[in-house]
Amino acid sequence: MSDTTVPAGTRAIPMIEISGGPRERGRVHGEAARQEIARSMAYYEEAYGAATGLTWESVVDEARKWRPVVAAASEELLEEMAGIAEGAGVSETDILALNARGEIVRAADSRFGRSGWEAGADAGHDEEGCSTFAILPGGSGVDRVFSGQNWDWRSGTEDTTIVIRIVQPGKPTIIQQVEAGQVGRHGANSAGLALQANGLSGDFGRSIGLPQPVLRRLILDSAIMHDALQAAVTARLQIAVNLLMVHRDGLAVAMETTPGSHRWSTTLRGRVVHTNHYQYGVPDEIGSTYRPSSMSSVYRLPLIEAGLARLDDVAIPDKLHQVVREVLSDHFSYPCSVCEHDDDRLPRVERYKTLMSSLIDLTSGEYRVTGGNPCANDYTLVPWNLHDGPGGQ
């Protein structure tokens, strides 16, 4: 186990390594990120109250409904959550609530006739933003496979985010970015599989479904692409999300998953970019009422696609890193831009920004992140290599 910080511009990102069985992994996570977990609970108590009128106690009470759903998907991850709670000195249900926060609020919105977490606030912001991308063979002059994203979420959670390395017996080793206390979000594993994600909108009328952090961890636990796709397809979902799964052998699958139908695109060469609207067809269940909930999504997509086209003439890795950072730092329509910044027109607790940007070289195993907006922070190499683990090259 190691608990270090790596300077990254304006913020030092906590870097935590955990290993062993699920309870032990969780306990070390909870101990190392105790302060971040406390800050996360405090922020969501305020945010839940502002958006839905729910107190933290009522949120925790609601969270108990998701316990059997998580247990059915993975008793091991439920045990890991229990370990996180033990290490952080909070209740197991507090940690369950942090992992099911989106689903809890979505269920509350459905019951009370609201259209999303931000009902009554700025309808231009979705439940989770993010701009994701993959660079495959032929997508640059560098003969490597890359994956990454701008992670856009509530500004109040920025100092709760961590990078964590998970060494687990019998499964790939994972490096991922998460909100402290969560078991999954997005990252990559030693078997050469990366996962990025974008929130999608739409009320599908399902009140209980597998929390996204659990689903994403199950995908990153997968040793082969088949199993990752299987996890995405068979999960009982509550929230629509695009899952961009990229393999170091040069294949990317962007799967727009919903509680109803799934649609996808499979790519072997070139580049893939996804933002926060449906690109492969609006699901039939919401076709008559669908509107994009993230207005910036419709221009972030072409801006990133056009920017990454510069990579055709780039044959040096360092230059590729520079170009990607410049593209993900685009400020068109600031502050609601590719590189998102606080919008002073919104109440403080409802503001969004780019919390972290990632650039993962699946070929070399190098994993880079920024501590905050990429416009102000260089990519920092994390202290671990993806290949150091089961399935590594």
Coordinates of C-alpha atoms in Angstrom, one line a residue:
M1 CA 0.0 0.0 0.0
S2 CA 1.2 3.5 -0.7
D3 CA -0.5 6.8 -0.1
T4 CA 1.3 9.6 -1.9
T5 CA 0.5 12.8 -3.8
V6 CA 1.8 13.8 -7.1
P7 CA 2.0 17.6 -7.9
A8 CA -0.3 18.4 -10.8
G9 CA -0.6 22.1 -11.4
T10 CA -3.1 23.7 -9.0
R11 CA -4.0 20.5 -7.2
A12 CA -2.0 17.6 -5.8
I13 CA -4.0 14.4 -6.7
P14 CA -4.1 11.8 -4.0
M15 CA -2.6 8.6 -5.3
I16 CA -3.7 5.5 -3.4
E17 CA -2.7 1.8 -3.9
I18 CA -4.8 -1.0 -2.4
S19 CA -4.4 -4.8 -2.5
G20 CA -5.6 -8.0 -1.0
G21 CA -9.1 -9.3 -0.4
P22 CA -12.1 -7.1 -0.8
R23 CA -12.4 -6.2 2.9
E24 CA -8.7 -5.3 3.2
R25 CA -8.7 -3.4 -0.1
G26 CA -11.7 -1.3 1.1
R27 CA -10.3 -0.7 4.6
V28 CA -7.0 0.7 3.1
H29 CA -9.0 2.9 0.7
G30 CA -11.2 4.2 3.5
E31 CA -8.2 5.0 5.8
A32 CA -6.2 6.7 3.1
A33 CA -9.1 8.7 1.8
R34 CA -10.9 9.4 5.1
Q35 CA -10.8 13.2 4.6
E36 CA -12.0 13.1 1.0
I37 CA -14.8 10.7 1.9
A38 CA -15.9 13.1 4.7
R39 CA -15.8 16.0 2.2
S40 CA -17.8 14.0 -0.3
M41 CA -20.6 13.2 2.2
A42 CA -20.7 16.9 3.3
Y43 CA -21.0 18.1 -0.3
Y44 CA -23.7 15.6 -1.3
E45 CA -25.7 16.4 1.9
E46 CA -25.8 20.0 0.7
A47 CA -26.4 19.2 -3.0
Y48 CA -29.1 16.6 -2.3
G49 CA -30.9 19.1 -0.1
A50 CA -30.7 21.9 -2.7
A51 CA -31.9 19.7 -5.6
T52 CA -34.4 17.4 -4.0
G53 CA -35.1 18.4 -0.5
L54 CA -33.6 15.1 0.8
T55 CA -31.5 15.1 4.0
W56 CA -28.4 12.9 4.2
E57 CA -30.3 10.7 6.6
S58 CA -33.1 10.2 4.1
V59 CA -30.6 9.6 1.3
V60 CA -28.9 6.9 3.4
D61 CA -32.3 5.4 4.2
E62 CA -33.1 5.3 0.5
A63 CA -29.7 3.7 -0.2
R64 CA -30.6 0.5 1.6
K65 CA -32.9 -0.3 -1.4
W66 CA -29.9 -0.7 -3.6
R67 CA -28.1 -3.2 -1.4
P68 CA -29.7 -6.3 -2.8
V69 CA -29.1 -5.0 -6.4
V70 CA -25.4 -4.6 -5.6
A71 CA -25.3 -7.9 -3.8
A72 CA -26.8 -9.8 -6.7
A73 CA -24.2 -8.3 -9.1
S74 CA -21.1 -8.6 -6.8
E75 CA -21.0 -9.7 -3.1
E76 CA -17.3 -8.9 -3.4
L77 CA -17.8 -5.3 -4.2
L78 CA -20.4 -5.0 -1.4
E79 CA -17.7 -6.4 0.9
E80 CA -15.2 -3.8 -0.4
M81 CA -17.7 -1.0 0.4
A82 CA -18.0 -2.4 3.9
G83 CA -14.2 -2.2 4.2
I84 CA -14.2 1.4 2.9
A85 CA -16.7 2.3 5.6
E86 CA -14.6 0.6 8.3
G87 CA -11.5 2.5 7.2
A88 CA -13.2 5.8 6.9
G89 CA -15.1 5.5 10.2
V90 CA -18.6 5.9 8.6
S91 CA -21.5 3.5 8.1
E92 CA -21.7 0.9 5.3
T93 CA -24.8 2.6 4.1
D94 CA -23.0 6.0 3.9
I95 CA -20.6 4.4 1.4
L96 CA -23.5 2.6 -0.5
A97 CA -25.1 6.1 -0.8
L98 CA -22.0 7.6 -2.3
N99 CA -21.9 4.7 -4.8
A100 CA -25.6 5.0 -5.7
R101 CA -25.9 8.8 -5.5
G102 CA -27.1 9.2 -9.1
E103 CA -29.6 6.4 -9.0
I104 CA -31.0 7.6 -5.7
V105 CA -31.6 11.1 -7.0
R106 CA -33.0 9.8 -10.3
A107 CA -35.5 7.6 -8.4
A108 CA -36.5 10.6 -6.2
D109 CA -37.0 12.7 -9.3
S110 CA -39.3 10.1 -10.9
R111 CA -41.4 9.9 -7.8
F112 CA -41.9 13.6 -7.5
G113 CA -42.3 14.3 -11.2
R114 CA -39.0 16.1 -11.7
S115 CA -37.0 15.7 -14.9
G116 CA -33.5 15.3 -13.4
W117 CA -31.2 16.2 -10.6
E118 CA -31.1 19.8 -11.9
A119 CA -34.9 20.1 -12.2
G120 CA -35.7 23.7 -11.6
A121 CA -32.1 24.7 -12.2
D122 CA -30.1 25.0 -15.4
A123 CA -31.6 22.4 -17.8
G124 CA -28.4 22.7 -19.9
H125 CA -26.4 20.5 -17.5
D126 CA -26.8 16.7 -17.5
E127 CA -26.3 14.4 -14.6
E128 CA -22.8 13.8 -15.6
G129 CA -20.9 15.6 -18.4
C130 CA -17.6 14.4 -19.9
S131 CA -16.0 14.2 -23.3
T132 CA -14.4 10.9 -24.1
F133 CA -12.1 9.7 -26.9
A134 CA -10.1 6.8 -28.3
I135 CA -7.1 7.1 -30.7
L136 CA -6.6 3.8 -32.6
P137 CA -4.1 2.7 -35.3
G138 CA -4.4 5.1 -38.1
G139 CA -5.7 7.8 -35.8
S140 CA -2.3 9.4 -35.4
G141 CA 1.2 9.1 -36.6
V142 CA 2.1 7.4 -33.3
D143 CA 1.7 3.7 -33.6
R144 CA 0.0 3.3 -30.2
V145 CA -3.6 3.1 -28.8
F146 CA -4.8 5.8 -26.5
S147 CA -7.9 6.4 -24.5
G148 CA -9.0 9.3 -22.2
Q149 CA -11.5 12.0 -21.3
N150 CA -12.3 15.3 -19.7
W151 CA -14.2 14.3 -16.5
D152 CA -16.8 17.1 -16.0
W153 CA -18.8 17.0 -12.8
R154 CA -19.8 19.1 -9.8
S155 CA -17.1 21.6 -8.8
G156 CA -17.8 20.9 -5.1
T157 CA -16.5 17.3 -5.6
E158 CA -13.1 18.3 -7.0
D159 CA -11.2 17.9 -3.7
T160 CA -12.9 14.4 -3.2
T161 CA -11.4 12.9 -6.4
I162 CA -8.5 10.4 -6.2
V163 CA -6.5 8.1 -8.5
I164 CA -6.4 4.6 -7.1
R165 CA -4.5 1.4 -8.1
I166 CA -6.3 -1.9 -7.2
V167 CA -4.3 -5.1 -7.0
Q168 CA -6.7 -8.0 -6.6
P169 CA -6.1 -11.7 -6.7
G170 CA -7.2 -13.5 -9.8
K171 CA -8.3 -10.3 -11.6
P172 CA -6.6 -7.6 -13.7
T173 CA -4.9 -4.7 -11.8
I174 CA -6.8 -1.5 -12.2
I175 CA -5.8 2.2 -12.3
Q176 CA -8.8 4.5 -12.1
Q177 CA -10.1 7.9 -11.2
V178 CA -13.0 7.9 -8.7
E179 CA -14.7 10.1 -6.2
A180 CA -13.3 8.8 -2.8
G181 CA -15.5 6.0 -1.4
Q182 CA -16.6 4.8 -4.8
V183 CA -15.5 1.4 -6.1
G184 CA -15.4 2.4 -9.8
R185 CA -15.7 5.2 -12.3
H186 CA -13.3 5.2 -15.3
G187 CA -9.7 4.1 -16.0
A188 CA -7.9 1.0 -17.4
N189 CA -6.6 -2.4 -16.4
S190 CA -3.5 -4.5 -16.8
A191 CA -5.3 -6.7 -19.4
G192 CA -5.2 -3.8 -21.8
L193 CA -8.8 -2.6 -21.4
A194 CA -9.8 1.0 -20.8
L195 CA -13.2 2.4 -19.9
Q196 CA -14.4 6.0 -20.3
A197 CA -18.0 7.1 -19.8
N198 CA -20.5 9.8 -20.7
G199 CA -23.8 10.5 -19.0
L200 CA -26.9 10.3 -21.3
S201 CA -30.4 11.7 -20.5
G202 CA -33.9 10.3 -20.6
D203 CA -36.5 9.1 -18.1
F204 CA -37.0 5.4 -18.6
G205 CA -39.3 4.9 -15.6
R206 CA -37.2 2.3 -13.8
S207 CA -36.8 3.1 -10.1
I208 CA -34.0 0.7 -9.1
G209 CA -31.0 -0.4 -11.1
L210 CA -27.3 -1.2 -10.7
P211 CA -25.3 1.8 -9.5
Q212 CA -22.9 3.1 -12.2
P213 CA -19.8 2.8 -10.0
V214 CA -20.5 -0.9 -9.6
L215 CA -21.1 -1.5 -13.3
R216 CA -18.0 0.3 -14.3
R217 CA -15.9 -1.6 -11.8
L218 CA -17.3 -4.9 -13.1
I219 CA -16.2 -3.8 -16.6
L220 CA -12.7 -2.9 -15.4
D221 CA -12.5 -6.2 -13.6
S222 CA -12.8 -8.0 -16.9
A223 CA -9.8 -9.7 -18.4
I224 CA -11.2 -9.8 -22.0
M225 CA -13.4 -7.5 -24.1
H226 CA -16.1 -10.2 -24.3
D227 CA -16.6 -10.1 -20.5
A228 CA -16.6 -6.3 -20.4
L229 CA -19.3 -6.2 -23.0
Q230 CA -21.2 -8.9 -21.3
A231 CA -21.2 -6.9 -18.0
A232 CA -22.6 -3.9 -19.8
V233 CA -25.3 -5.8 -21.7
T234 CA -26.6 -7.9 -18.8
A235 CA -26.7 -5.3 -16.1
R236 CA -30.0 -4.1 -14.9
L237 CA -29.6 -0.4 -15.4
Q238 CA -31.4 2.7 -14.1
I239 CA -29.4 5.5 -15.8
A240 CA -28.5 5.8 -19.4
V241 CA -24.8 6.2 -20.2
N242 CA -22.3 5.8 -23.0
L243 CA -19.6 3.3 -22.2
L244 CA -16.4 3.7 -24.4
M245 CA -14.4 0.5 -24.0
V246 CA -11.0 0.5 -25.7
H247 CA -8.5 -2.4 -26.0
R248 CA -4.8 -2.0 -26.6
D249 CA -4.9 -4.4 -29.5
G250 CA -6.7 -1.6 -31.4
L251 CA -10.5 -2.0 -31.0
A252 CA -13.0 0.4 -29.5
V253 CA -16.7 -0.1 -28.7
A254 CA -18.9 2.8 -27.8
M255 CA -22.1 1.4 -26.3
E256 CA -25.0 3.7 -25.5
T257 CA -26.6 1.8 -22.7
T258 CA -30.1 2.5 -21.3
P259 CA -32.5 0.7 -19.0
G260 CA -34.2 -0.4 -22.3
S261 CA -32.3 -0.8 -25.6
H262 CA -28.6 -0.5 -26.2
R263 CA -26.9 0.8 -29.4
W264 CA -23.3 0.8 -30.3
S265 CA -20.5 1.5 -32.7
T266 CA -17.4 -0.7 -33.1
T267 CA -14.2 0.9 -34.5
L268 CA -10.8 -0.7 -35.6
R269 CA -9.0 2.3 -37.0
G270 CA -9.0 6.1 -36.6
R271 CA -10.6 8.0 -33.7
V272 CA -13.7 7.8 -31.7
V273 CA -15.2 10.8 -29.8
H274 CA -18.4 10.8 -27.7
T275 CA -20.1 13.5 -25.6
N276 CA -23.5 13.6 -23.9
H277 CA -26.1 13.0 -26.5
Y278 CA -27.2 9.9 -28.4
Q279 CA -25.0 9.4 -31.5
Y280 CA -26.3 6.0 -32.7
G281 CA -30.1 6.7 -32.6
V282 CA -32.4 8.0 -29.9
P283 CA -34.0 5.1 -28.0
D284 CA -37.6 4.3 -29.0
E285 CA -38.7 4.5 -25.4
I286 CA -38.0 8.3 -25.3
G287 CA -38.0 9.1 -29.0
S288 CA -41.1 11.3 -28.9
T289 CA -39.9 13.5 -26.0
Y290 CA -36.1 13.5 -26.2
R291 CA -34.2 16.7 -25.9
P292 CA -30.4 16.9 -25.3
S293 CA -29.9 17.9 -21.7
S294 CA -26.3 19.0 -22.2
M295 CA -26.4 21.8 -24.7
S296 CA -22.6 21.9 -24.9
S297 CA -22.5 18.3 -26.0
V298 CA -23.7 19.2 -29.5
Y299 CA -20.7 21.5 -30.2
R300 CA -18.1 19.7 -28.0
L301 CA -18.3 16.7 -30.3
P302 CA -17.3 18.4 -33.6
L303 CA -14.7 20.6 -31.9
I304 CA -12.9 17.6 -30.4
E305 CA -13.2 15.7 -33.6
A306 CA -11.7 18.5 -35.6
G307 CA -9.0 19.1 -33.1
L308 CA -7.9 15.5 -33.0
A309 CA -7.6 15.5 -36.8
R310 CA -4.3 17.3 -36.2
L311 CA -2.9 14.0 -34.9
D312 CA -2.7 12.7 -38.5
D313 CA 0.6 14.5 -38.8
V314 CA 2.0 13.8 -35.3
A315 CA 4.5 11.0 -35.0
I316 CA 6.1 11.8 -31.6
P317 CA 4.3 10.8 -28.3
D318 CA 5.2 14.0 -26.5
K319 CA 3.7 16.0 -29.4
L320 CA 0.6 13.9 -29.2
H321 CA 0.2 14.6 -25.5
Q322 CA 0.5 18.3 -26.3
V323 CA -2.1 18.3 -29.0
V324 CA -4.6 16.3 -26.9
R325 CA -4.2 18.7 -24.1
E326 CA -4.7 21.7 -26.4
V327 CA -7.9 20.1 -27.9
L328 CA -9.3 19.3 -24.4
S329 CA -8.5 22.8 -23.3
D330 CA -10.8 24.4 -25.9
H331 CA -12.8 27.3 -24.5
F332 CA -15.4 27.9 -27.2
S333 CA -18.6 29.0 -25.5
Y334 CA -16.7 29.5 -22.2
P335 CA -17.5 28.6 -19.4
C336 CA -19.7 25.8 -20.9
S337 CA -16.8 24.6 -23.1
V338 CA -14.9 21.4 -23.8
C339 CA -12.7 22.5 -20.9
E340 CA -15.5 23.4 -18.5
H341 CA -15.3 26.1 -15.8
D342 CA -17.6 27.3 -13.1
D343 CA -20.6 29.2 -14.4
D344 CA -21.2 32.1 -12.0
R345 CA -24.8 32.2 -13.2
L346 CA -25.5 29.0 -11.2
P347 CA -25.8 28.7 -7.5
R348 CA -22.4 27.6 -6.0
V349 CA -23.6 24.1 -5.2
E350 CA -24.8 23.4 -8.7
R351 CA -21.7 24.5 -10.6
Y352 CA -19.7 22.2 -12.9
K353 CA -16.1 22.1 -14.1
T354 CA -13.6 19.7 -15.6
L355 CA -12.3 17.9 -12.5
M356 CA -9.6 15.9 -14.2
S357 CA -8.4 15.1 -17.7
S358 CA -6.9 11.7 -18.5
L359 CA -4.7 10.4 -21.3
I360 CA -4.0 6.7 -21.2
D361 CA -1.4 5.1 -23.5
L362 CA -2.6 1.5 -23.6
T363 CA 0.4 0.4 -25.7
S364 CA 3.1 1.7 -23.3
G365 CA 1.0 1.4 -20.2
E366 CA 1.5 5.1 -19.3
Y367 CA -1.4 6.7 -17.5
R368 CA -1.5 10.5 -17.3
V369 CA -3.9 12.9 -15.5
T370 CA -4.3 16.6 -14.8
G371 CA -5.2 17.9 -11.4
G372 CA -8.1 20.1 -12.6
N373 CA -8.7 21.8 -15.9
P374 CA -6.3 20.8 -18.7
C375 CA -5.9 24.4 -19.8
A376 CA -4.1 25.2 -16.5
N377 CA -2.4 21.9 -15.7
D378 CA 0.0 19.6 -17.5
Y379 CA -0.6 15.9 -17.7
T380 CA 1.2 14.1 -14.9
L381 CA 2.4 10.5 -15.2
V382 CA 1.0 8.4 -12.3
P383 CA 3.6 6.3 -10.5
W384 CA 2.4 2.9 -11.8
N385 CA 2.4 1.3 -15.2
L386 CA -0.7 -0.6 -16.5
H387 CA 1.4 -3.5 -17.7
D388 CA 2.5 -4.3 -14.1
G389 CA -0.2 -6.8 -13.4
P390 CA -2.1 -9.9 -14.8
G391 CA -2.3 -9.8 -18.6
G392 CA 0.3 -7.0 -18.8
Q393 CA 2.5 -6.9 -21.9

